[in-house]
PDB file of C-alpha atoms in Angstrom:
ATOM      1  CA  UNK A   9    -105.672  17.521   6.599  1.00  0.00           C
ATOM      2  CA  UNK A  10    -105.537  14.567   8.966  1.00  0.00           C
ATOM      3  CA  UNK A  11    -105.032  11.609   6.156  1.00  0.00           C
ATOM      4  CA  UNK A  12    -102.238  14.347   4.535  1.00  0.00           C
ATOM      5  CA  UNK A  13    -100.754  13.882   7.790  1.00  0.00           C
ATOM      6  CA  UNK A  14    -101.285  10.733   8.476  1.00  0.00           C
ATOM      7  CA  UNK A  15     -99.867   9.709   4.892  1.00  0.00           C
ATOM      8  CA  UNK A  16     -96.879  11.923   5.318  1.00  0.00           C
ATOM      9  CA  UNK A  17     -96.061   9.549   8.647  1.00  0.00           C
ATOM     10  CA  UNK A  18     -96.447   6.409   6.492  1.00  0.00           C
ATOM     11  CA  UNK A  19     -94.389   7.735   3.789  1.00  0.00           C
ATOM     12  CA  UNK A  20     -91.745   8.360   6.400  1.00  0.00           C
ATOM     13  CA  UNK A  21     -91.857   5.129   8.233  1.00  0.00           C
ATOM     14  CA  UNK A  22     -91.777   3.560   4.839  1.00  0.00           C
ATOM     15  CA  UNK A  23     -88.266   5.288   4.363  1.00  0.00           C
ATOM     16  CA  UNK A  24     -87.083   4.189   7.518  1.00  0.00           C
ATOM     17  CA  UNK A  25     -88.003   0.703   7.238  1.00  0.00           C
ATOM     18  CA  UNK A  26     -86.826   0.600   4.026  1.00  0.00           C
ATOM     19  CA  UNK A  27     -83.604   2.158   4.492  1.00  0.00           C
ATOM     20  CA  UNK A  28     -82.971  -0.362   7.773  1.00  0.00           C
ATOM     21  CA  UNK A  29     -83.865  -3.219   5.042  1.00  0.00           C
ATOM     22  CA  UNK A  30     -81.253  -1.627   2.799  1.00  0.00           C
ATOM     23  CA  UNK A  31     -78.519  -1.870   5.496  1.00  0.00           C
ATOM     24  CA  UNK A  32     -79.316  -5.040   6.993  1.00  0.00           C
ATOM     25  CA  UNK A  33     -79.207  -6.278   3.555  1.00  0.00           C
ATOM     26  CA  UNK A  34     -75.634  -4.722   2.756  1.00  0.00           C
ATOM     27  CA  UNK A  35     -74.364  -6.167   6.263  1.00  0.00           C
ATOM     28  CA  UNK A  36     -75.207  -9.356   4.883  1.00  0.00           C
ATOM     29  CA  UNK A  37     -73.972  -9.253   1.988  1.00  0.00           C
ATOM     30  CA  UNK A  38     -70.224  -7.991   3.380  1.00  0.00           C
ATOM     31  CA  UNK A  39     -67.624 -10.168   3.675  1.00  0.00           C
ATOM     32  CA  UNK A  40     -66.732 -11.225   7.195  1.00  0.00           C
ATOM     33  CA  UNK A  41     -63.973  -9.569   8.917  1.00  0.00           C
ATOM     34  CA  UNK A  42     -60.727 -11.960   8.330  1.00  0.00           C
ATOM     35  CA  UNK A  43     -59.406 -13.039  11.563  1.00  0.00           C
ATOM     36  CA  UNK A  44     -55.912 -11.857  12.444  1.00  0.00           C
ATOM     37  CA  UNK A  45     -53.065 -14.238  11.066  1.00  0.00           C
ATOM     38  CA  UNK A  46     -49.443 -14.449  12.546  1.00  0.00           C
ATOM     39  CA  UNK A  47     -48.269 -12.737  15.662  1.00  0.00           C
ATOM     40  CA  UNK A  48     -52.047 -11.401  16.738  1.00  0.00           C
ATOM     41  CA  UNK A  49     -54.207 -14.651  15.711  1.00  0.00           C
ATOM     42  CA  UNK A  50     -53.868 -15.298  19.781  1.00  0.00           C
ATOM     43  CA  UNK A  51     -55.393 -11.949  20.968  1.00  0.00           C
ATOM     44  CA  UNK A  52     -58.893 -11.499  21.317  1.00  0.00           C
ATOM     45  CA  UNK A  53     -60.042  -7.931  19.824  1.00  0.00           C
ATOM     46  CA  UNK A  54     -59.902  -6.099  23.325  1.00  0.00           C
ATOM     47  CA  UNK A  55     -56.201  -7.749  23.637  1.00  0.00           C
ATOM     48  CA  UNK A  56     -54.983  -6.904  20.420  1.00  0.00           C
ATOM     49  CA  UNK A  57     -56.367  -3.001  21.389  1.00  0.00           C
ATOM     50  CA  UNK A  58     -54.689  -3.240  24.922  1.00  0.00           C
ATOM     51  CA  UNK A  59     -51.081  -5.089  24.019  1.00  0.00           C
ATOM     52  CA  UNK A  60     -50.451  -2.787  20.933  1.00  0.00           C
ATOM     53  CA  UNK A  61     -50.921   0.251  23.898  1.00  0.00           C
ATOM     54  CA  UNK A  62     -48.654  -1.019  26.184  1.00  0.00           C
ATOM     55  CA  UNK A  63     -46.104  -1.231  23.491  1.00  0.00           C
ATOM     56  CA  UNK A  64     -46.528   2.308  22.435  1.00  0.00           C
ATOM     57  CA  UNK A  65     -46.349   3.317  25.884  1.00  0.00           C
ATOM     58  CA  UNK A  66     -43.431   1.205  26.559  1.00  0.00           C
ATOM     59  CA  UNK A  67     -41.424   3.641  24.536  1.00  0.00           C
ATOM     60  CA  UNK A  68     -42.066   6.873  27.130  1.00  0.00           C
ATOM     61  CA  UNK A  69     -40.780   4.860  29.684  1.00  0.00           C
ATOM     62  CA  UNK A  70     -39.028   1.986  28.516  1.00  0.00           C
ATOM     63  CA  UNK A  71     -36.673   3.247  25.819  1.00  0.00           C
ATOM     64  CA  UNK A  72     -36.806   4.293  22.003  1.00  0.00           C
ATOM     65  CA  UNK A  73     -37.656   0.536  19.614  1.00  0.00           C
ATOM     66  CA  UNK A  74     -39.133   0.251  16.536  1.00  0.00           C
ATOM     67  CA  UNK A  75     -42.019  -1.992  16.337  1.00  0.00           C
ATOM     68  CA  UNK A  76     -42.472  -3.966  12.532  1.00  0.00           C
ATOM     69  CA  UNK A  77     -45.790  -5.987  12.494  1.00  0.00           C
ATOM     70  CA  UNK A  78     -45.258  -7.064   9.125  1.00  0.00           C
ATOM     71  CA  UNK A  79     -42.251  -9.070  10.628  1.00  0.00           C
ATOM     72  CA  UNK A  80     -43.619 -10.129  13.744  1.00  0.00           C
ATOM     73  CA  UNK A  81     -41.033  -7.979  15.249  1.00  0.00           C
ATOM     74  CA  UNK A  82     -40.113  -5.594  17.902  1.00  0.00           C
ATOM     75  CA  UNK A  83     -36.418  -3.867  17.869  1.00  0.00           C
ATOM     76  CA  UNK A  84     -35.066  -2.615  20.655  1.00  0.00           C
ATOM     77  CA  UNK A  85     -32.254   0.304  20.324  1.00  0.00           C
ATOM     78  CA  UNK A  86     -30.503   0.108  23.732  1.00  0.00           C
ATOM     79  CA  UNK A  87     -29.473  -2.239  24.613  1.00  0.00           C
ATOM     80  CA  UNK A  88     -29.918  -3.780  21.522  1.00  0.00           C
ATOM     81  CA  UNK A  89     -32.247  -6.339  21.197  1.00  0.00           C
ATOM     82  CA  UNK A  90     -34.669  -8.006  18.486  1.00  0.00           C
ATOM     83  CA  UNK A  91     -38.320  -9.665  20.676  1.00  0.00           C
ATOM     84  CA  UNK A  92     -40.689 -11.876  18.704  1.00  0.00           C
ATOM     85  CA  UNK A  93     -44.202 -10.297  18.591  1.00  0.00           C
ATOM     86  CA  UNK A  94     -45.568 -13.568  18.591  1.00  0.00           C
ATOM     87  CA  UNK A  95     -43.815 -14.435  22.294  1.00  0.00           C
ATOM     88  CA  UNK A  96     -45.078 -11.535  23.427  1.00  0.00           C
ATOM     89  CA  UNK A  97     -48.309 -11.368  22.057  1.00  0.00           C
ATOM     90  CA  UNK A  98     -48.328 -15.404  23.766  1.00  0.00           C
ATOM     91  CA  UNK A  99     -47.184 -14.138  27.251  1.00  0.00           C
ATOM     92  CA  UNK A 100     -49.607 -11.273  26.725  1.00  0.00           C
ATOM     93  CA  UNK A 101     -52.175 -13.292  26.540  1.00  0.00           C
ATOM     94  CA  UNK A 102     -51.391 -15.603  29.342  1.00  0.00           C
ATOM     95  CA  UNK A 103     -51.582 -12.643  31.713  1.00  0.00           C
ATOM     96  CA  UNK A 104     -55.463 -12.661  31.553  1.00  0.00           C
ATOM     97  CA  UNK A 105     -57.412  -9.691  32.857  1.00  0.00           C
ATOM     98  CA  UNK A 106     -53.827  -8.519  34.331  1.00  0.00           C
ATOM     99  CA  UNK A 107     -52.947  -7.426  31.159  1.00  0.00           C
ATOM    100  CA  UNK A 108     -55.985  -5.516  29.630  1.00  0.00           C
ATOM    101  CA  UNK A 109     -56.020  -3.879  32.877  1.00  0.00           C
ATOM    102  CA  UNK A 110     -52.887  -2.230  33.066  1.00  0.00           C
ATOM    103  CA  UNK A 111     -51.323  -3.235  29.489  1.00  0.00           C
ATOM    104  CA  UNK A 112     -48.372  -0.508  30.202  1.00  0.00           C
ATOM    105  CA  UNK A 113     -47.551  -2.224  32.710  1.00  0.00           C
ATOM    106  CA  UNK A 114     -47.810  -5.583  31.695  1.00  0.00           C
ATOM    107  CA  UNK A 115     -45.656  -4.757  28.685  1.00  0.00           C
ATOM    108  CA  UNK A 116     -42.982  -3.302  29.978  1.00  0.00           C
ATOM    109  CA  UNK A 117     -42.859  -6.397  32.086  1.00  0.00           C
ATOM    110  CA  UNK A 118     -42.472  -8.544  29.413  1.00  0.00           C
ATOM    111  CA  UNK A 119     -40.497  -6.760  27.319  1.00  0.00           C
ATOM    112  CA  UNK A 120     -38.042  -6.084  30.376  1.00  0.00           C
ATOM    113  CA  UNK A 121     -37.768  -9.701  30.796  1.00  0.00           C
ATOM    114  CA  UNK A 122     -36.502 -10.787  27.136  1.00  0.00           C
ATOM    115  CA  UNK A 123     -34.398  -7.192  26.972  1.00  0.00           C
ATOM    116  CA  UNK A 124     -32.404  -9.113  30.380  1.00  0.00           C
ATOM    117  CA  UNK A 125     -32.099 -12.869  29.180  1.00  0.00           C
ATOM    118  CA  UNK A 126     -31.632 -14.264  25.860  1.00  0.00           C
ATOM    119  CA  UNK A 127     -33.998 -17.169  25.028  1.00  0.00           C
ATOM    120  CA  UNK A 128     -35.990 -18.844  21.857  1.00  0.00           C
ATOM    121  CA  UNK A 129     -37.535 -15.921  20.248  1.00  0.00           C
ATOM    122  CA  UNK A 130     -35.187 -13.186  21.723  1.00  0.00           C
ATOM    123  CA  UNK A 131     -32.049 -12.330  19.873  1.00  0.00           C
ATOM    124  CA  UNK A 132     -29.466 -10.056  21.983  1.00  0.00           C
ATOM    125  CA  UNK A 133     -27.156  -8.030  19.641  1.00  0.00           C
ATOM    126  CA  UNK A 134     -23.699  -6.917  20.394  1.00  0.00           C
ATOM    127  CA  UNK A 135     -22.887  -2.765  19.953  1.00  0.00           C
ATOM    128  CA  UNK A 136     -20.514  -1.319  17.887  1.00  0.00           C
ATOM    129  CA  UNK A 137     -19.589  -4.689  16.319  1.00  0.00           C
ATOM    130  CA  UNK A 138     -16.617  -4.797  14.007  1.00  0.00           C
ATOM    131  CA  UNK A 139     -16.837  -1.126  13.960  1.00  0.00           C
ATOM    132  CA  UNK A 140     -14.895   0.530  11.384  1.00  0.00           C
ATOM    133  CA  UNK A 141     -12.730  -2.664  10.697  1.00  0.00           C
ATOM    134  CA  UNK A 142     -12.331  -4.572   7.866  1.00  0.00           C
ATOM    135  CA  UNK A 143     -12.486  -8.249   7.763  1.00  0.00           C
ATOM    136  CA  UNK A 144     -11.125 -10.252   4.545  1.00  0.00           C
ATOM    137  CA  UNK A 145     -11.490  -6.734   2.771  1.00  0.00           C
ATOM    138  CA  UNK A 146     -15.185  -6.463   3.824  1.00  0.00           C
ATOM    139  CA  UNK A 147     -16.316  -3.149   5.480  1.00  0.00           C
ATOM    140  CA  UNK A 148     -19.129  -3.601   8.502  1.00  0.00           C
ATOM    141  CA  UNK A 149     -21.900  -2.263   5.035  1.00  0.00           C
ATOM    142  CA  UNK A 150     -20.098  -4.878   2.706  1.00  0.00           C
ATOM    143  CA  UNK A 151     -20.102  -7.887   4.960  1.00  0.00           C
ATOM    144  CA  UNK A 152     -23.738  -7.200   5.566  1.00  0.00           C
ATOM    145  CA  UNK A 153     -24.558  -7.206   2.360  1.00  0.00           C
ATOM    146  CA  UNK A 154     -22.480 -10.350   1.967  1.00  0.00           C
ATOM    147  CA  UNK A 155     -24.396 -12.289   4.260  1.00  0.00           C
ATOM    148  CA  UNK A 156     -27.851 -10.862   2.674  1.00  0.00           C
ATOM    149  CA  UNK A 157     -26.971 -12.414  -0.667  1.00  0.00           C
ATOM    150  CA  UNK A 158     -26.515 -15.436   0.806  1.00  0.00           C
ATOM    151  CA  UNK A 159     -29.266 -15.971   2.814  1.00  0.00           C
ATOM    152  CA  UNK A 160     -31.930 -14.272   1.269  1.00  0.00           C
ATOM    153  CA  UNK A 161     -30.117 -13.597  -2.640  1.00  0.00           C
ATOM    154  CA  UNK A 162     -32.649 -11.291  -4.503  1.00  0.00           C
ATOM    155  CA  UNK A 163     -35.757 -12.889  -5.978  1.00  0.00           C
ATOM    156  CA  UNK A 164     -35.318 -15.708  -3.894  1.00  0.00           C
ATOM    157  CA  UNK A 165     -38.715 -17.825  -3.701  1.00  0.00           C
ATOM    158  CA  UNK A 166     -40.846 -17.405  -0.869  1.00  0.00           C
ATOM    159  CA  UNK A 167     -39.032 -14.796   1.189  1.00  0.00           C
ATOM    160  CA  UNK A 168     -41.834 -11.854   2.108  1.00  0.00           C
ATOM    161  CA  UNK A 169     -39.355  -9.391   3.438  1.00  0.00           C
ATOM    162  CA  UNK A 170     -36.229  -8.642   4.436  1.00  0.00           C
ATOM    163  CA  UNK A 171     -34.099  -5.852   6.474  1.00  0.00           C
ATOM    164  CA  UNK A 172     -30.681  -5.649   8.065  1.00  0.00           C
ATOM    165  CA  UNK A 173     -29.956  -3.534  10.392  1.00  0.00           C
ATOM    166  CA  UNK A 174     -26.039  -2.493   9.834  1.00  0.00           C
ATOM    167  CA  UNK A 175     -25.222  -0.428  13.225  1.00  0.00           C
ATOM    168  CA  UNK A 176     -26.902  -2.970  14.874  1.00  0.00           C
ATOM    169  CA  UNK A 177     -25.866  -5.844  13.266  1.00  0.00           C
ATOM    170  CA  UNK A 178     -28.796  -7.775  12.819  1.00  0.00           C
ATOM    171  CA  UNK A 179     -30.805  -9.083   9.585  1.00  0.00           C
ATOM    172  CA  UNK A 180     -34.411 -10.333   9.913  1.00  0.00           C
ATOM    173  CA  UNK A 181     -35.469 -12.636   6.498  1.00  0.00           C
ATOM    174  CA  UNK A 182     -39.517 -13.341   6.779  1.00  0.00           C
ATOM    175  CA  UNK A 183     -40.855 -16.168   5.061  1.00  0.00           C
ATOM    176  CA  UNK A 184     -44.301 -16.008   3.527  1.00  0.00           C
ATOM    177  CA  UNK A 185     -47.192 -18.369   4.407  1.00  0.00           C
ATOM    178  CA  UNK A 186     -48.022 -21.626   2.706  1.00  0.00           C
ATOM    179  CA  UNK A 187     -51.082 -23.383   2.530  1.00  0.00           C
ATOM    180  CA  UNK A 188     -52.239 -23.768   6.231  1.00  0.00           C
ATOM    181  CA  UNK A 189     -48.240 -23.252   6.942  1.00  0.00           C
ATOM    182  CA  UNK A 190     -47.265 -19.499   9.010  1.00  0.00           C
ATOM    183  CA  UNK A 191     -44.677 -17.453   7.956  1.00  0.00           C
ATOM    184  CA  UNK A 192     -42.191 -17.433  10.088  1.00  0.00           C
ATOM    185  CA  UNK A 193     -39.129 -14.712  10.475  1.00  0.00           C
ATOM    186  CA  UNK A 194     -35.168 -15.395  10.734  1.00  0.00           C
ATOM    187  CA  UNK A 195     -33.087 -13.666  12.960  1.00  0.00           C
ATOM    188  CA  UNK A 196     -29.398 -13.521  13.165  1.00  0.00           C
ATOM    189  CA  UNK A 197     -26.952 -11.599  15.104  1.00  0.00           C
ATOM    190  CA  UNK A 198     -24.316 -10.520  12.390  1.00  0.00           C
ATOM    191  CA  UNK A 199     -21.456 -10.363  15.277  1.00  0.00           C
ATOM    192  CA  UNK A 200     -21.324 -14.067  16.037  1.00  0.00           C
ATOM    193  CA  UNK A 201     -21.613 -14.897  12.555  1.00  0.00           C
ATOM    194  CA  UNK A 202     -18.652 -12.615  12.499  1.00  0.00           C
ATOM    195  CA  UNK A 203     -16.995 -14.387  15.327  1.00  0.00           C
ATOM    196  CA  UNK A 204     -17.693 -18.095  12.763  1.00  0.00           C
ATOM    197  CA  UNK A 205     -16.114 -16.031  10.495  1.00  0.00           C
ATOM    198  CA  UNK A 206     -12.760 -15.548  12.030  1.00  0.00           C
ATOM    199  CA  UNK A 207     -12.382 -18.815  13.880  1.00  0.00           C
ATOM    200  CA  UNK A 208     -13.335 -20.724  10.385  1.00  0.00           C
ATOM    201  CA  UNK A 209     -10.715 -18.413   8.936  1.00  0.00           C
ATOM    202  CA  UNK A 210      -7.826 -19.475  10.964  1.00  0.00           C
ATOM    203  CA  UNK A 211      -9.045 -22.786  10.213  1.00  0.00           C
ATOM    204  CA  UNK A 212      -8.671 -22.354   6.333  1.00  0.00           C
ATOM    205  CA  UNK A 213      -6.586 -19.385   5.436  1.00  0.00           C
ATOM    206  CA  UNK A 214      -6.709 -20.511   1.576  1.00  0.00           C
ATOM    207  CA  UNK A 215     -10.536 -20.375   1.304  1.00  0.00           C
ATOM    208  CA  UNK A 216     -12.658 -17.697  -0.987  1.00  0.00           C
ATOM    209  CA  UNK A 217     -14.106 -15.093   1.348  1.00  0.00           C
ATOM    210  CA  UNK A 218     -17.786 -15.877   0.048  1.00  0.00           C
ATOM    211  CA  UNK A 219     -17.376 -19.486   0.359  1.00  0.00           C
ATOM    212  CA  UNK A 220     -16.476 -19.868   3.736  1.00  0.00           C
ATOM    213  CA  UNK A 221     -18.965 -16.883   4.659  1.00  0.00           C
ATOM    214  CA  UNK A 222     -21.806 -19.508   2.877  1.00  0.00           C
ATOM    215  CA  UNK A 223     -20.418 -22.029   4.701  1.00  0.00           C
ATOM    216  CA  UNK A 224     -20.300 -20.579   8.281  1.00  0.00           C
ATOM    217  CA  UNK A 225     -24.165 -19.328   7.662  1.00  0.00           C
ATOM    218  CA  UNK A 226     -25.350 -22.933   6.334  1.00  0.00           C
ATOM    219  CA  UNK A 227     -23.684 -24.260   9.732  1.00  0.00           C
ATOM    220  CA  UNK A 228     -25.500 -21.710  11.312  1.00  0.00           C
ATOM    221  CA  UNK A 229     -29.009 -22.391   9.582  1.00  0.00           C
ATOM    222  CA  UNK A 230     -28.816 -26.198  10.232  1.00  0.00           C
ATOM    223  CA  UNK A 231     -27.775 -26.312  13.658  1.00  0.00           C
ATOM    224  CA  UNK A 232     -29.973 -23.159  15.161  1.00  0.00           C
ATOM    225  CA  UNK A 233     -26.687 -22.097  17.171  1.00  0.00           C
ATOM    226  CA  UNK A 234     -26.204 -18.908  19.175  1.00  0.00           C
ATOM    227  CA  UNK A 235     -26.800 -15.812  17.192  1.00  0.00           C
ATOM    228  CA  UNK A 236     -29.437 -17.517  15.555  1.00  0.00           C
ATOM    229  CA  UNK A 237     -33.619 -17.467  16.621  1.00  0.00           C
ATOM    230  CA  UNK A 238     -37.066 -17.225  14.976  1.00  0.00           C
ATOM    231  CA  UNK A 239     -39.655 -15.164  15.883  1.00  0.00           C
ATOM    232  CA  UNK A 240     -42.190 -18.552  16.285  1.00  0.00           C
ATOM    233  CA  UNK A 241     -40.445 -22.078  16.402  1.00  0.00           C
ATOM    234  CA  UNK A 242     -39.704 -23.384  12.691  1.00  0.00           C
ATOM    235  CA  UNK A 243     -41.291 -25.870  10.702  1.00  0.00           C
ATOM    236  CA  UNK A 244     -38.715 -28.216   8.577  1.00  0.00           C
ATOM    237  CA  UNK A 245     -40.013 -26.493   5.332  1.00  0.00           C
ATOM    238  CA  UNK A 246     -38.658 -22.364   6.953  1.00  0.00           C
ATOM    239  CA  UNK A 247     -35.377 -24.066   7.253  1.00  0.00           C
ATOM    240  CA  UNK A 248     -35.284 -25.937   4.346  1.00  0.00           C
ATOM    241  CA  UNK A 249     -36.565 -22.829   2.510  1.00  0.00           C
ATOM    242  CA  UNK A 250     -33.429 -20.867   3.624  1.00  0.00           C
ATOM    243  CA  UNK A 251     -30.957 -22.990   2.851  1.00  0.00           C
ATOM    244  CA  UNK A 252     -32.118 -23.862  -0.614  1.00  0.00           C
ATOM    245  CA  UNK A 253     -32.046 -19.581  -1.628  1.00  0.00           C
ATOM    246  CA  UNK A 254     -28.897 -19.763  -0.272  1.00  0.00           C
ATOM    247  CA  UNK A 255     -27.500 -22.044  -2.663  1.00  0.00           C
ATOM    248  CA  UNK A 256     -25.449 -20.762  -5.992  1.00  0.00           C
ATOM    249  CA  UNK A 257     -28.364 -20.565  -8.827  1.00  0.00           C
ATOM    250  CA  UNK A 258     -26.659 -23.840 -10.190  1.00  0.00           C
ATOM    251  CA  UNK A 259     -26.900 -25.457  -7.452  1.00  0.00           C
ATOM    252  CA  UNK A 260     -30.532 -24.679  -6.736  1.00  0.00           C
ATOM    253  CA  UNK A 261     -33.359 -27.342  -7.189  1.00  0.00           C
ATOM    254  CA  UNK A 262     -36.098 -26.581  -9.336  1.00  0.00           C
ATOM    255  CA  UNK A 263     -39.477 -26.446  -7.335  1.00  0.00           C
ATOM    256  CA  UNK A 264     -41.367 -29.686  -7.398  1.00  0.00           C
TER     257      UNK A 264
END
């Protein structure tokens, strides 16, 4: 009875060790966790955990906003406001210990801060622009759209997402990454393109509506005006990217 025994406690250490050799094995064999890319890629795990908390929380105290990762993105609904994720993540991070102490805190700090003062990275958006006017027979939905197709035209190469926000006037165009190159998102404020609108309008009554809308946006593109931000500082190539889908297909370059 006592080598039945003591061959039953083999057999089961035998299962055990073998098992743990199984698992070991499989952990090897997994892929590595990818490290975070865009907006995140400057948070540690624990700060990644404790910044995306402070911005849920920031809602119960801080006002209804709608955060969109995939953009590097947060929207504020009143007052209206678009805050690059990656700023915040940046200032996040530079808050140390601070900020995975009290991360509600800490966010609503930050986000406070570009909700009072417009800067790189921080588009503020102007309610109830043109309303239910009409401008050069275009609707507040129409010239929307308008300015879409021109910026970021269907199919148009490289663009990884898009969305325009028509009460708030705002459209957001995300480039996709390329090579060792990070996306990168556009952000305009559809009210002072408006405001290029009209003054370029005065300027040449004669003009086709979607020609001088193309031209007022290219303007805006190349100079990085007011009304105008990214959600990280852009490389040559994000503008250059822009302005080439923007141009009619027959004037477009064929990729080299």
């Amino acid at each position: 009875m006592v080598w039945i025994a003591l061959a039953g406690g083999l057999a089961v250490i035998g299962v055990i060790v073998w098992s743990f050799g199984r698992d070991a094995s499989r952990a090897e064999e997994a892929p590595p966790e990818r490290p975070p890319r865009g907006w995140a890629a400057g948070l540690g795990e624990d700060a990644r955990v404790a910044f995306l908390e402070g911005l849920r929380a920031y809602q119960d105290k801080g006002g209804p906003h709608h955060l969109r990762e995939d953009h590097g993105l947060l929207a504020v609904h009143d007052p209206p406001r678009l805050v690059s994720l990656h700023l915040l993540a940046d200032r996040f991070a530079a808050r140390g210990p601070e900020g995975l102490h009290d991360p509600e805190e800490t966010v609503r700090a930050l986000v406070t801060a570009c909700v009072t003062t417009e800067q790189p990275g921080v588009l503020h958006l102007r309610p109830g622009w043109l309303g239910s006017g009409e401008v050069d027979g275009m609707d507040r939905r129409a010239f929307v759209e308008a300015v879409r197709e021109i910026v970021c035209p269907d199919g148009a190469e490289g663009v990884a997402g898009r969305f325009a926000d028509e009460s708030a006037g705002s459209l957001a165009v995300t480039l996709a990454a390329e090579g060792g190159d990070a996306g990168n998102t556009l952000l305009l404020d559809l009210a002072r393109v408006l405001d290029r609108y009209e003054k370029l309008r005065a300027e040449r009554p004669g003009m086709p509506a979607r020609a001088l809308l193309r031209d007022v946006l290219f303007r805006l593109l190349a100079e990085d005006g007011p009304g105008l931000t990214w959600t990280e500082p852009p490389a040559e190539r994000h503008r250059a990217a822009l302005l080439a889908a923007g141009q009619p297909p027959t004037e477009r370059r064929p990729a080299s």
